[in-house]
């Protein structure tokens, strides 16, 4: 943040030596750039995880992206990497086609990444799913999830996505 002050010439002449202790604009810019870089890295970890596991059906994505002691806030999923594998992997069938995960929105703040995904179940039913992931040291350490089936009719003209 850069602050500027307006003064008159007489006051400027009376001023004795001062020391500027405020961080420079360059330092602030570097901090912002570093923070944005971390947010972008966290978003990439999450999108790569979603695409690898749910799009490419690559079960090794769990070992690559999920922390051993992941905390699950969804009542349908168990804590821990092994619990997560037990919950998810039985749904993967050898003949399942690879797909592209349809991420409609993604945002990051601090160590959290939010995604909104349009998910089509094998039976053709469409869901809107919002997931929140906590990312620490390159691994997903915590997860929240809510989903809603896309209704046949809407009370408004807006889409869910």
Short mmCIF file of N, CA and C in Angstrom, two decimals:
data_model
loop_
_atom_site.label_atom_id
_atom_site.label_comp_id
_atom_site.label_asym_id
_atom_site.label_seq_id
_atom_site.Cartn_x
_atom_site.Cartn_y
_atom_site.Cartn_z
N UNK A 1 0.86 -1.17 0.00
CA UNK A 1 0.00 0.00 0.00
C UNK A 1 0.90 1.22 0.00
N UNK A 2 0.63 2.16 -0.84
CA UNK A 2 1.42 3.36 -0.96
C UNK A 2 0.58 4.54 -0.52
N UNK A 3 1.13 5.34 0.42
CA UNK A 3 0.44 6.53 0.91
C UNK A 3 1.18 7.75 0.40
N UNK A 4 0.45 8.76 0.02
CA UNK A 4 1.05 10.01 -0.44
C UNK A 4 0.41 11.15 0.34
N UNK A 5 1.20 12.17 0.62
CA UNK A 5 0.69 13.33 1.35
C UNK A 5 0.99 14.58 0.56
N UNK A 6 0.12 15.52 0.61
CA UNK A 6 0.33 16.81 -0.04
C UNK A 6 0.71 17.81 1.04
N UNK A 7 1.75 18.60 0.77
CA UNK A 7 2.19 19.60 1.73
C UNK A 7 2.43 20.90 0.99
N UNK A 8 2.58 21.97 1.76
CA UNK A 8 2.92 23.24 1.10
C UNK A 8 4.43 23.41 1.12
N UNK A 9 4.95 24.29 0.33
CA UNK A 9 6.39 24.48 0.17
C UNK A 9 7.05 24.93 1.47
N UNK A 10 6.41 25.80 2.24
CA UNK A 10 7.00 26.32 3.48
C UNK A 10 7.20 25.18 4.47
N UNK A 11 6.21 24.33 4.59
CA UNK A 11 6.33 23.21 5.51
C UNK A 11 7.43 22.27 5.06
N UNK A 12 7.56 22.08 3.75
CA UNK A 12 8.61 21.20 3.23
C UNK A 12 9.99 21.72 3.61
N UNK A 13 10.20 23.02 3.58
CA UNK A 13 11.51 23.62 3.89
C UNK A 13 11.83 23.46 5.37
N UNK A 14 10.81 23.42 6.24
CA UNK A 14 11.05 23.32 7.67
C UNK A 14 11.30 21.89 8.12
N UNK A 15 11.02 20.95 7.26
CA UNK A 15 11.14 19.55 7.62
C UNK A 15 12.60 19.16 7.77
N UNK A 16 12.89 18.46 8.87
CA UNK A 16 14.24 17.94 9.07
C UNK A 16 14.29 16.53 8.52
N UNK A 17 15.40 15.88 8.64
CA UNK A 17 15.58 14.55 8.08
C UNK A 17 14.57 13.58 8.68
N UNK A 18 14.00 12.76 7.84
CA UNK A 18 13.07 11.73 8.28
C UNK A 18 13.48 10.40 7.67
N UNK A 19 13.01 9.32 8.24
CA UNK A 19 13.29 7.99 7.73
C UNK A 19 11.98 7.37 7.28
N UNK A 20 11.98 6.83 6.09
CA UNK A 20 10.79 6.15 5.55
C UNK A 20 10.82 4.70 6.02
N UNK A 21 9.88 4.33 6.88
CA UNK A 21 9.84 2.97 7.39
C UNK A 21 8.77 2.13 6.72
N UNK A 22 7.99 2.72 5.82
CA UNK A 22 6.94 1.97 5.12
C UNK A 22 7.57 1.07 4.08
N UNK A 23 7.00 -0.13 3.86
CA UNK A 23 7.54 -1.01 2.82
C UNK A 23 7.40 -0.36 1.46
N UNK A 24 8.31 -0.66 0.61
CA UNK A 24 8.26 -0.08 -0.73
C UNK A 24 7.16 -0.72 -1.55
N UNK A 25 6.76 -0.04 -2.60
CA UNK A 25 5.73 -0.58 -3.49
C UNK A 25 6.22 -1.88 -4.11
N UNK A 26 7.52 -1.99 -4.37
CA UNK A 26 8.07 -3.21 -4.95
C UNK A 26 7.92 -4.38 -3.98
N UNK A 27 8.20 -4.14 -2.70
CA UNK A 27 8.06 -5.19 -1.70
C UNK A 27 6.61 -5.64 -1.62
N UNK A 28 5.69 -4.69 -1.60
CA UNK A 28 4.27 -5.03 -1.55
C UNK A 28 3.85 -5.80 -2.79
N UNK A 29 4.33 -5.39 -3.93
CA UNK A 29 4.00 -6.08 -5.18
C UNK A 29 4.54 -7.50 -5.16
N UNK A 30 5.76 -7.68 -4.67
CA UNK A 30 6.33 -9.02 -4.59
C UNK A 30 5.54 -9.92 -3.66
N UNK A 31 5.09 -9.37 -2.54
CA UNK A 31 4.28 -10.15 -1.60
C UNK A 31 2.96 -10.56 -2.25
N UNK A 32 2.35 -9.63 -2.96
CA UNK A 32 1.09 -9.93 -3.66
C UNK A 32 1.33 -10.98 -4.73
N UNK A 33 2.41 -10.83 -5.50
CA UNK A 33 2.72 -11.81 -6.54
C UNK A 33 2.97 -13.18 -5.94
N UNK A 34 3.69 -13.24 -4.81
CA UNK A 34 3.97 -14.51 -4.14
C UNK A 34 2.70 -15.15 -3.62
N UNK A 35 1.81 -14.34 -3.06
CA UNK A 35 0.54 -14.85 -2.57
C UNK A 35 -0.31 -15.38 -3.72
N UNK A 36 -0.36 -14.63 -4.83
CA UNK A 36 -1.14 -15.07 -5.98
C UNK A 36 -0.56 -16.36 -6.56
N UNK A 37 0.75 -16.46 -6.57
CA UNK A 37 1.40 -17.67 -7.08
C UNK A 37 0.99 -18.88 -6.23
N UNK A 38 0.95 -18.73 -4.91
CA UNK A 38 0.56 -19.82 -4.02
C UNK A 38 -0.91 -20.19 -4.25
N UNK A 39 -1.77 -19.20 -4.41
CA UNK A 39 -3.18 -19.48 -4.69
C UNK A 39 -3.32 -20.25 -6.00
N UNK A 40 -2.59 -19.83 -7.03
CA UNK A 40 -2.63 -20.50 -8.33
C UNK A 40 -2.10 -21.94 -8.22
N UNK A 41 -1.04 -22.14 -7.43
CA UNK A 41 -0.50 -23.49 -7.22
C UNK A 41 -1.53 -24.38 -6.55
N UNK A 42 -2.21 -23.85 -5.53
CA UNK A 42 -3.23 -24.63 -4.83
C UNK A 42 -4.40 -24.97 -5.75
N UNK A 43 -4.81 -24.02 -6.58
CA UNK A 43 -5.90 -24.30 -7.54
C UNK A 43 -5.46 -25.38 -8.53
N UNK A 44 -4.22 -25.34 -8.96
CA UNK A 44 -3.72 -26.37 -9.89
C UNK A 44 -3.70 -27.75 -9.24
N UNK A 45 -3.28 -27.82 -7.98
CA UNK A 45 -3.29 -29.10 -7.27
C UNK A 45 -4.70 -29.67 -7.25
N UNK A 46 -5.68 -28.85 -6.93
CA UNK A 46 -7.07 -29.31 -6.85
C UNK A 46 -7.60 -29.71 -8.22
N UNK A 47 -7.39 -28.88 -9.23
CA UNK A 47 -7.92 -29.23 -10.56
C UNK A 47 -7.22 -30.46 -11.12
N UNK A 48 -5.92 -30.58 -10.90
CA UNK A 48 -5.20 -31.79 -11.35
C UNK A 48 -5.73 -33.03 -10.63
N UNK A 49 -5.98 -32.91 -9.33
CA UNK A 49 -6.54 -34.03 -8.57
C UNK A 49 -7.91 -34.43 -9.12
N UNK A 50 -8.81 -33.46 -9.28
CA UNK A 50 -10.16 -33.78 -9.76
C UNK A 50 -10.11 -34.43 -11.14
N UNK A 51 -9.30 -33.86 -12.04
CA UNK A 51 -9.24 -34.42 -13.39
C UNK A 51 -8.59 -35.80 -13.40
N UNK A 52 -7.53 -35.97 -12.63
CA UNK A 52 -6.84 -37.27 -12.60
C UNK A 52 -7.74 -38.36 -12.03
N UNK A 53 -8.36 -38.08 -10.88
CA UNK A 53 -9.16 -39.12 -10.24
C UNK A 53 -10.52 -39.32 -10.90
N UNK A 54 -11.27 -38.25 -11.05
CA UNK A 54 -12.65 -38.40 -11.53
C UNK A 54 -12.79 -38.31 -13.04
N UNK A 55 -11.84 -37.68 -13.71
CA UNK A 55 -11.88 -37.61 -15.17
C UNK A 55 -11.15 -38.77 -15.81
N UNK A 56 -9.87 -38.93 -15.46
CA UNK A 56 -9.05 -39.99 -16.05
C UNK A 56 -9.23 -41.33 -15.34
N UNK A 57 -9.93 -41.32 -14.22
CA UNK A 57 -10.16 -42.54 -13.41
C UNK A 57 -8.84 -43.17 -12.99
N UNK A 58 -7.89 -42.33 -12.62
CA UNK A 58 -6.55 -42.76 -12.23
C UNK A 58 -6.48 -42.81 -10.70
N UNK A 59 -6.54 -44.01 -10.15
CA UNK A 59 -6.56 -44.17 -8.70
C UNK A 59 -5.27 -43.72 -8.03
N UNK A 60 -4.17 -43.62 -8.77
CA UNK A 60 -2.91 -43.16 -8.17
C UNK A 60 -2.99 -41.68 -7.78
N UNK A 61 -4.00 -40.97 -8.27
CA UNK A 61 -4.18 -39.56 -7.90
C UNK A 61 -4.39 -39.41 -6.40
N UNK A 62 -4.98 -40.40 -5.77
CA UNK A 62 -5.21 -40.32 -4.33
C UNK A 62 -3.87 -40.27 -3.60
N UNK A 63 -2.95 -41.16 -3.97
CA UNK A 63 -1.63 -41.15 -3.32
C UNK A 63 -0.85 -39.88 -3.64
N UNK A 64 -1.02 -39.37 -4.84
CA UNK A 64 -0.26 -38.20 -5.26
C UNK A 64 -0.75 -36.91 -4.60
N UNK A 65 -2.06 -36.74 -4.44
CA UNK A 65 -2.62 -35.45 -4.02
C UNK A 65 -3.25 -35.43 -2.63
N UNK A 66 -3.53 -36.57 -2.04
CA UNK A 66 -4.26 -36.61 -0.77
C UNK A 66 -3.30 -36.91 0.39
N UNK A 67 -3.39 -36.13 1.46
CA UNK A 67 -2.58 -36.36 2.66
C UNK A 67 -3.04 -37.64 3.35
N UNK A 68 -2.11 -38.32 4.02
CA UNK A 68 -2.43 -39.57 4.72
C UNK A 68 -3.56 -39.40 5.71
N UNK A 69 -3.60 -38.26 6.39
CA UNK A 69 -4.59 -38.05 7.46
C UNK A 69 -5.66 -37.04 7.06
N UNK A 70 -6.09 -37.08 5.81
CA UNK A 70 -7.12 -36.13 5.34
C UNK A 70 -8.34 -36.18 6.26
N UNK A 71 -8.86 -35.01 6.55
CA UNK A 71 -10.07 -34.87 7.37
C UNK A 71 -11.23 -34.63 6.40
N UNK A 72 -12.25 -35.48 6.49
CA UNK A 72 -13.43 -35.38 5.63
C UNK A 72 -14.58 -34.79 6.44
N UNK A 73 -15.23 -33.78 5.88
CA UNK A 73 -16.40 -33.20 6.53
C UNK A 73 -17.70 -33.68 5.88
N UNK A 74 -17.60 -34.44 4.81
CA UNK A 74 -18.79 -35.05 4.20
C UNK A 74 -19.14 -36.28 5.03
N UNK A 75 -20.40 -36.42 5.42
CA UNK A 75 -20.78 -37.59 6.21
C UNK A 75 -20.72 -38.90 5.40
N UNK A 76 -20.52 -38.81 4.09
CA UNK A 76 -20.45 -40.00 3.26
C UNK A 76 -19.04 -40.54 3.08
N UNK A 77 -18.02 -39.80 3.57
CA UNK A 77 -16.63 -40.19 3.35
C UNK A 77 -15.91 -40.38 4.68
N UNK A 78 -15.00 -41.35 4.68
CA UNK A 78 -14.20 -41.62 5.87
C UNK A 78 -12.96 -40.75 5.91
N UNK A 79 -12.48 -40.46 7.12
CA UNK A 79 -11.20 -39.76 7.29
C UNK A 79 -10.06 -40.66 6.84
N UNK A 80 -8.93 -40.03 6.50
CA UNK A 80 -7.72 -40.75 6.14
C UNK A 80 -7.71 -41.17 4.68
N UNK A 81 -6.50 -41.27 4.14
CA UNK A 81 -6.32 -41.65 2.74
C UNK A 81 -6.89 -43.05 2.46
N UNK A 82 -6.63 -43.99 3.33
CA UNK A 82 -7.12 -45.35 3.11
C UNK A 82 -8.65 -45.41 3.16
N UNK A 83 -9.24 -44.65 4.08
CA UNK A 83 -10.70 -44.59 4.15
C UNK A 83 -11.28 -44.00 2.87
N UNK A 84 -10.64 -42.94 2.37
CA UNK A 84 -11.09 -42.31 1.12
C UNK A 84 -11.00 -43.29 -0.05
N UNK A 85 -9.91 -44.04 -0.11
CA UNK A 85 -9.77 -45.05 -1.18
C UNK A 85 -10.91 -46.07 -1.09
N UNK A 86 -11.21 -46.51 0.11
CA UNK A 86 -12.30 -47.47 0.30
C UNK A 86 -13.65 -46.93 -0.10
N UNK A 87 -13.83 -45.63 0.05
CA UNK A 87 -15.10 -45.00 -0.31
C UNK A 87 -15.26 -44.80 -1.81
N UNK A 88 -14.17 -44.43 -2.49
CA UNK A 88 -14.24 -43.98 -3.88
C UNK A 88 -13.93 -45.08 -4.89
N UNK A 89 -12.89 -45.84 -4.66
CA UNK A 89 -12.41 -46.77 -5.68
C UNK A 89 -13.40 -47.86 -6.08
N UNK A 90 -14.27 -48.35 -5.20
CA UNK A 90 -15.23 -49.36 -5.64
C UNK A 90 -16.17 -48.89 -6.77
N UNK A 91 -16.32 -47.59 -6.92
CA UNK A 91 -17.19 -47.07 -7.98
C UNK A 91 -16.52 -47.07 -9.35
N UNK A 92 -15.20 -47.23 -9.38
CA UNK A 92 -14.48 -47.22 -10.66
C UNK A 92 -14.54 -48.62 -11.27
N UNK A 93 -15.05 -48.69 -12.46
CA UNK A 93 -15.15 -49.94 -13.20
C UNK A 93 -14.13 -49.91 -14.35
N UNK A 94 -13.59 -51.05 -14.72
CA UNK A 94 -12.56 -51.06 -15.78
C UNK A 94 -13.02 -50.46 -17.10
N UNK A 95 -14.30 -50.54 -17.40
CA UNK A 95 -14.80 -50.05 -18.69
C UNK A 95 -15.33 -48.61 -18.62
N UNK A 96 -15.12 -47.95 -17.50
CA UNK A 96 -15.61 -46.57 -17.37
C UNK A 96 -14.82 -45.67 -18.32
N UNK A 97 -15.54 -44.86 -19.10
CA UNK A 97 -14.83 -43.96 -20.02
C UNK A 97 -14.17 -42.80 -19.27
N UNK A 98 -13.07 -42.35 -19.81
CA UNK A 98 -12.43 -41.15 -19.27
C UNK A 98 -13.25 -39.95 -19.72
N UNK A 99 -13.33 -38.96 -18.84
CA UNK A 99 -14.13 -37.77 -19.13
C UNK A 99 -13.34 -36.53 -18.72
N UNK A 100 -13.87 -35.38 -19.09
CA UNK A 100 -13.31 -34.12 -18.63
C UNK A 100 -14.18 -33.63 -17.49
N UNK A 101 -13.57 -33.35 -16.35
CA UNK A 101 -14.30 -32.81 -15.21
C UNK A 101 -14.73 -31.40 -15.57
N UNK A 102 -16.02 -31.12 -15.41
CA UNK A 102 -16.59 -29.85 -15.83
C UNK A 102 -16.61 -28.86 -14.67
N UNK A 103 -15.44 -28.24 -14.42
CA UNK A 103 -15.34 -27.24 -13.35
C UNK A 103 -15.91 -25.93 -13.87
N UNK A 104 -16.99 -25.49 -13.26
CA UNK A 104 -17.66 -24.25 -13.69
C UNK A 104 -17.08 -23.01 -13.01
N UNK A 105 -16.67 -23.18 -11.74
CA UNK A 105 -16.12 -22.06 -10.99
C UNK A 105 -15.02 -22.59 -10.08
N UNK A 106 -13.99 -21.77 -9.88
CA UNK A 106 -12.93 -22.10 -8.93
C UNK A 106 -12.44 -20.81 -8.30
N UNK A 107 -12.16 -20.89 -7.01
CA UNK A 107 -11.65 -19.72 -6.28
C UNK A 107 -10.73 -20.22 -5.17
N UNK A 108 -9.82 -19.36 -4.75
CA UNK A 108 -8.91 -19.73 -3.67
C UNK A 108 -8.74 -18.54 -2.74
N UNK A 109 -8.57 -18.86 -1.46
CA UNK A 109 -8.29 -17.86 -0.45
C UNK A 109 -7.45 -18.54 0.62
N UNK A 110 -6.27 -18.03 0.86
CA UNK A 110 -5.38 -18.66 1.83
C UNK A 110 -5.07 -20.09 1.42
N UNK A 111 -5.32 -21.04 2.31
CA UNK A 111 -5.04 -22.44 2.01
C UNK A 111 -6.29 -23.20 1.53
N UNK A 112 -7.37 -22.50 1.23
CA UNK A 112 -8.62 -23.14 0.78
C UNK A 112 -8.86 -22.90 -0.71
N UNK A 113 -9.39 -23.93 -1.37
CA UNK A 113 -9.79 -23.84 -2.78
C UNK A 113 -11.22 -24.33 -2.88
N UNK A 114 -12.06 -23.54 -3.56
CA UNK A 114 -13.46 -23.91 -3.79
C UNK A 114 -13.64 -24.25 -5.25
N UNK A 115 -14.39 -25.31 -5.53
CA UNK A 115 -14.77 -25.61 -6.91
C UNK A 115 -16.27 -25.83 -6.97
N UNK A 116 -16.86 -25.46 -8.10
CA UNK A 116 -18.24 -25.82 -8.40
C UNK A 116 -18.18 -26.62 -9.68
N UNK A 117 -18.65 -27.86 -9.60
CA UNK A 117 -18.54 -28.80 -10.70
C UNK A 117 -19.92 -29.22 -11.17
N UNK A 118 -20.07 -29.30 -12.48
CA UNK A 118 -21.28 -29.91 -13.06
C UNK A 118 -20.94 -31.38 -13.26
N UNK A 119 -21.63 -32.23 -12.53
CA UNK A 119 -21.32 -33.65 -12.51
C UNK A 119 -22.49 -34.44 -13.09
N UNK A 120 -22.20 -35.30 -14.04
CA UNK A 120 -23.23 -36.15 -14.64
C UNK A 120 -22.98 -37.58 -14.15
N UNK A 121 -23.93 -38.11 -13.42
CA UNK A 121 -23.82 -39.47 -12.90
C UNK A 121 -23.96 -40.49 -14.03
N UNK A 122 -23.51 -41.72 -13.81
CA UNK A 122 -23.64 -42.76 -14.85
C UNK A 122 -25.08 -42.96 -15.35
N UNK A 123 -26.06 -42.65 -14.50
CA UNK A 123 -27.47 -42.78 -14.91
C UNK A 123 -27.98 -41.55 -15.65
N UNK A 124 -27.09 -40.56 -15.88
CA UNK A 124 -27.46 -39.36 -16.62
C UNK A 124 -27.96 -38.20 -15.77
N UNK A 125 -28.16 -38.43 -14.49
CA UNK A 125 -28.64 -37.37 -13.61
C UNK A 125 -27.54 -36.33 -13.41
N UNK A 126 -27.91 -35.04 -13.47
CA UNK A 126 -26.95 -33.94 -13.35
C UNK A 126 -26.98 -33.36 -11.93
N UNK A 127 -25.79 -33.13 -11.40
CA UNK A 127 -25.63 -32.57 -10.06
C UNK A 127 -24.75 -31.33 -10.12
N UNK A 128 -25.05 -30.38 -9.25
CA UNK A 128 -24.14 -29.27 -8.99
C UNK A 128 -23.44 -29.64 -7.68
N UNK A 129 -22.11 -29.66 -7.71
CA UNK A 129 -21.36 -30.04 -6.51
C UNK A 129 -20.35 -28.95 -6.19
N UNK A 130 -20.37 -28.51 -4.94
CA UNK A 130 -19.38 -27.55 -4.46
C UNK A 130 -18.47 -28.29 -3.48
N UNK A 131 -17.18 -28.24 -3.75
CA UNK A 131 -16.19 -28.85 -2.88
C UNK A 131 -15.26 -27.76 -2.37
N UNK A 132 -14.87 -27.87 -1.13
CA UNK A 132 -13.86 -26.99 -0.55
C UNK A 132 -12.71 -27.89 -0.12
N UNK A 133 -11.52 -27.54 -0.55
CA UNK A 133 -10.33 -28.31 -0.23
C UNK A 133 -9.35 -27.43 0.55
N UNK A 134 -8.77 -27.96 1.59
CA UNK A 134 -7.66 -27.29 2.27
C UNK A 134 -6.38 -27.93 1.75
N UNK A 135 -5.45 -27.09 1.30
CA UNK A 135 -4.20 -27.57 0.73
C UNK A 135 -3.04 -27.10 1.60
N UNK A 136 -2.22 -28.05 2.03
CA UNK A 136 -1.04 -27.74 2.82
C UNK A 136 0.14 -28.55 2.29
N UNK A 137 1.24 -27.87 2.03
CA UNK A 137 2.46 -28.53 1.56
C UNK A 137 2.21 -29.41 0.34
N UNK A 138 1.38 -28.93 -0.58
CA UNK A 138 1.15 -29.63 -1.83
C UNK A 138 0.19 -30.79 -1.76
N UNK A 139 -0.47 -31.00 -0.63
CA UNK A 139 -1.42 -32.11 -0.46
C UNK A 139 -2.76 -31.58 0.04
N UNK A 140 -3.82 -32.27 -0.34
CA UNK A 140 -5.16 -31.95 0.15
C UNK A 140 -5.29 -32.58 1.54
N UNK A 141 -5.52 -31.73 2.55
CA UNK A 141 -5.55 -32.20 3.93
C UNK A 141 -6.94 -32.18 4.56
N UNK A 142 -7.86 -31.49 3.91
CA UNK A 142 -9.21 -31.39 4.46
C UNK A 142 -10.18 -31.17 3.30
N UNK A 143 -11.43 -31.68 3.45
CA UNK A 143 -12.39 -31.61 2.35
C UNK A 143 -13.82 -31.47 2.88
N UNK A 144 -14.56 -30.55 2.28
CA UNK A 144 -15.99 -30.37 2.53
C UNK A 144 -16.70 -30.52 1.19
N UNK A 145 -17.93 -31.03 1.19
CA UNK A 145 -18.65 -31.20 -0.07
C UNK A 145 -20.15 -31.09 0.16
N UNK A 146 -20.81 -30.39 -0.75
CA UNK A 146 -22.27 -30.37 -0.80
C UNK A 146 -22.69 -30.52 -2.25
N UNK A 147 -23.80 -31.16 -2.47
CA UNK A 147 -24.27 -31.31 -3.85
C UNK A 147 -25.79 -31.23 -3.91
N UNK A 148 -26.27 -30.89 -5.08
CA UNK A 148 -27.70 -30.77 -5.30
C UNK A 148 -28.00 -31.26 -6.70
N UNK A 149 -29.03 -32.06 -6.83
CA UNK A 149 -29.46 -32.52 -8.14
C UNK A 149 -30.07 -31.35 -8.91
N UNK A 150 -29.79 -31.31 -10.19
CA UNK A 150 -30.37 -30.27 -11.04
C UNK A 150 -31.86 -30.57 -11.20
N UNK A 151 -32.73 -29.63 -10.83
CA UNK A 151 -34.16 -29.89 -10.93
C UNK A 151 -34.65 -29.86 -12.38
N UNK A 152 -35.77 -30.53 -12.63
CA UNK A 152 -36.35 -30.51 -13.98
C UNK A 152 -36.88 -29.13 -14.33
N UNK A 153 -37.39 -28.42 -13.34
CA UNK A 153 -37.92 -27.08 -13.55
C UNK A 153 -37.33 -26.14 -12.51
N UNK A 154 -37.22 -24.89 -12.89
CA UNK A 154 -36.67 -23.88 -12.00
C UNK A 154 -37.69 -22.77 -11.79
N UNK A 155 -37.65 -22.14 -10.64
CA UNK A 155 -38.54 -21.02 -10.35
C UNK A 155 -38.05 -19.73 -11.01
N UNK A 156 -36.85 -19.78 -11.62
CA UNK A 156 -36.31 -18.60 -12.30
C UNK A 156 -35.66 -19.05 -13.60
N UNK A 157 -35.16 -18.08 -14.37
CA UNK A 157 -34.58 -18.40 -15.66
C UNK A 157 -33.07 -18.65 -15.59
N UNK A 158 -32.51 -18.62 -14.39
CA UNK A 158 -31.07 -18.78 -14.22
C UNK A 158 -30.69 -20.27 -14.18
N UNK A 159 -29.48 -20.54 -14.60
CA UNK A 159 -28.97 -21.90 -14.47
C UNK A 159 -28.31 -22.05 -13.09
N UNK A 160 -28.04 -23.28 -12.70
CA UNK A 160 -27.35 -23.52 -11.43
C UNK A 160 -25.85 -23.23 -11.56
N UNK A 161 -25.41 -23.06 -12.79
CA UNK A 161 -23.97 -22.90 -13.00
C UNK A 161 -23.64 -21.53 -13.53
#
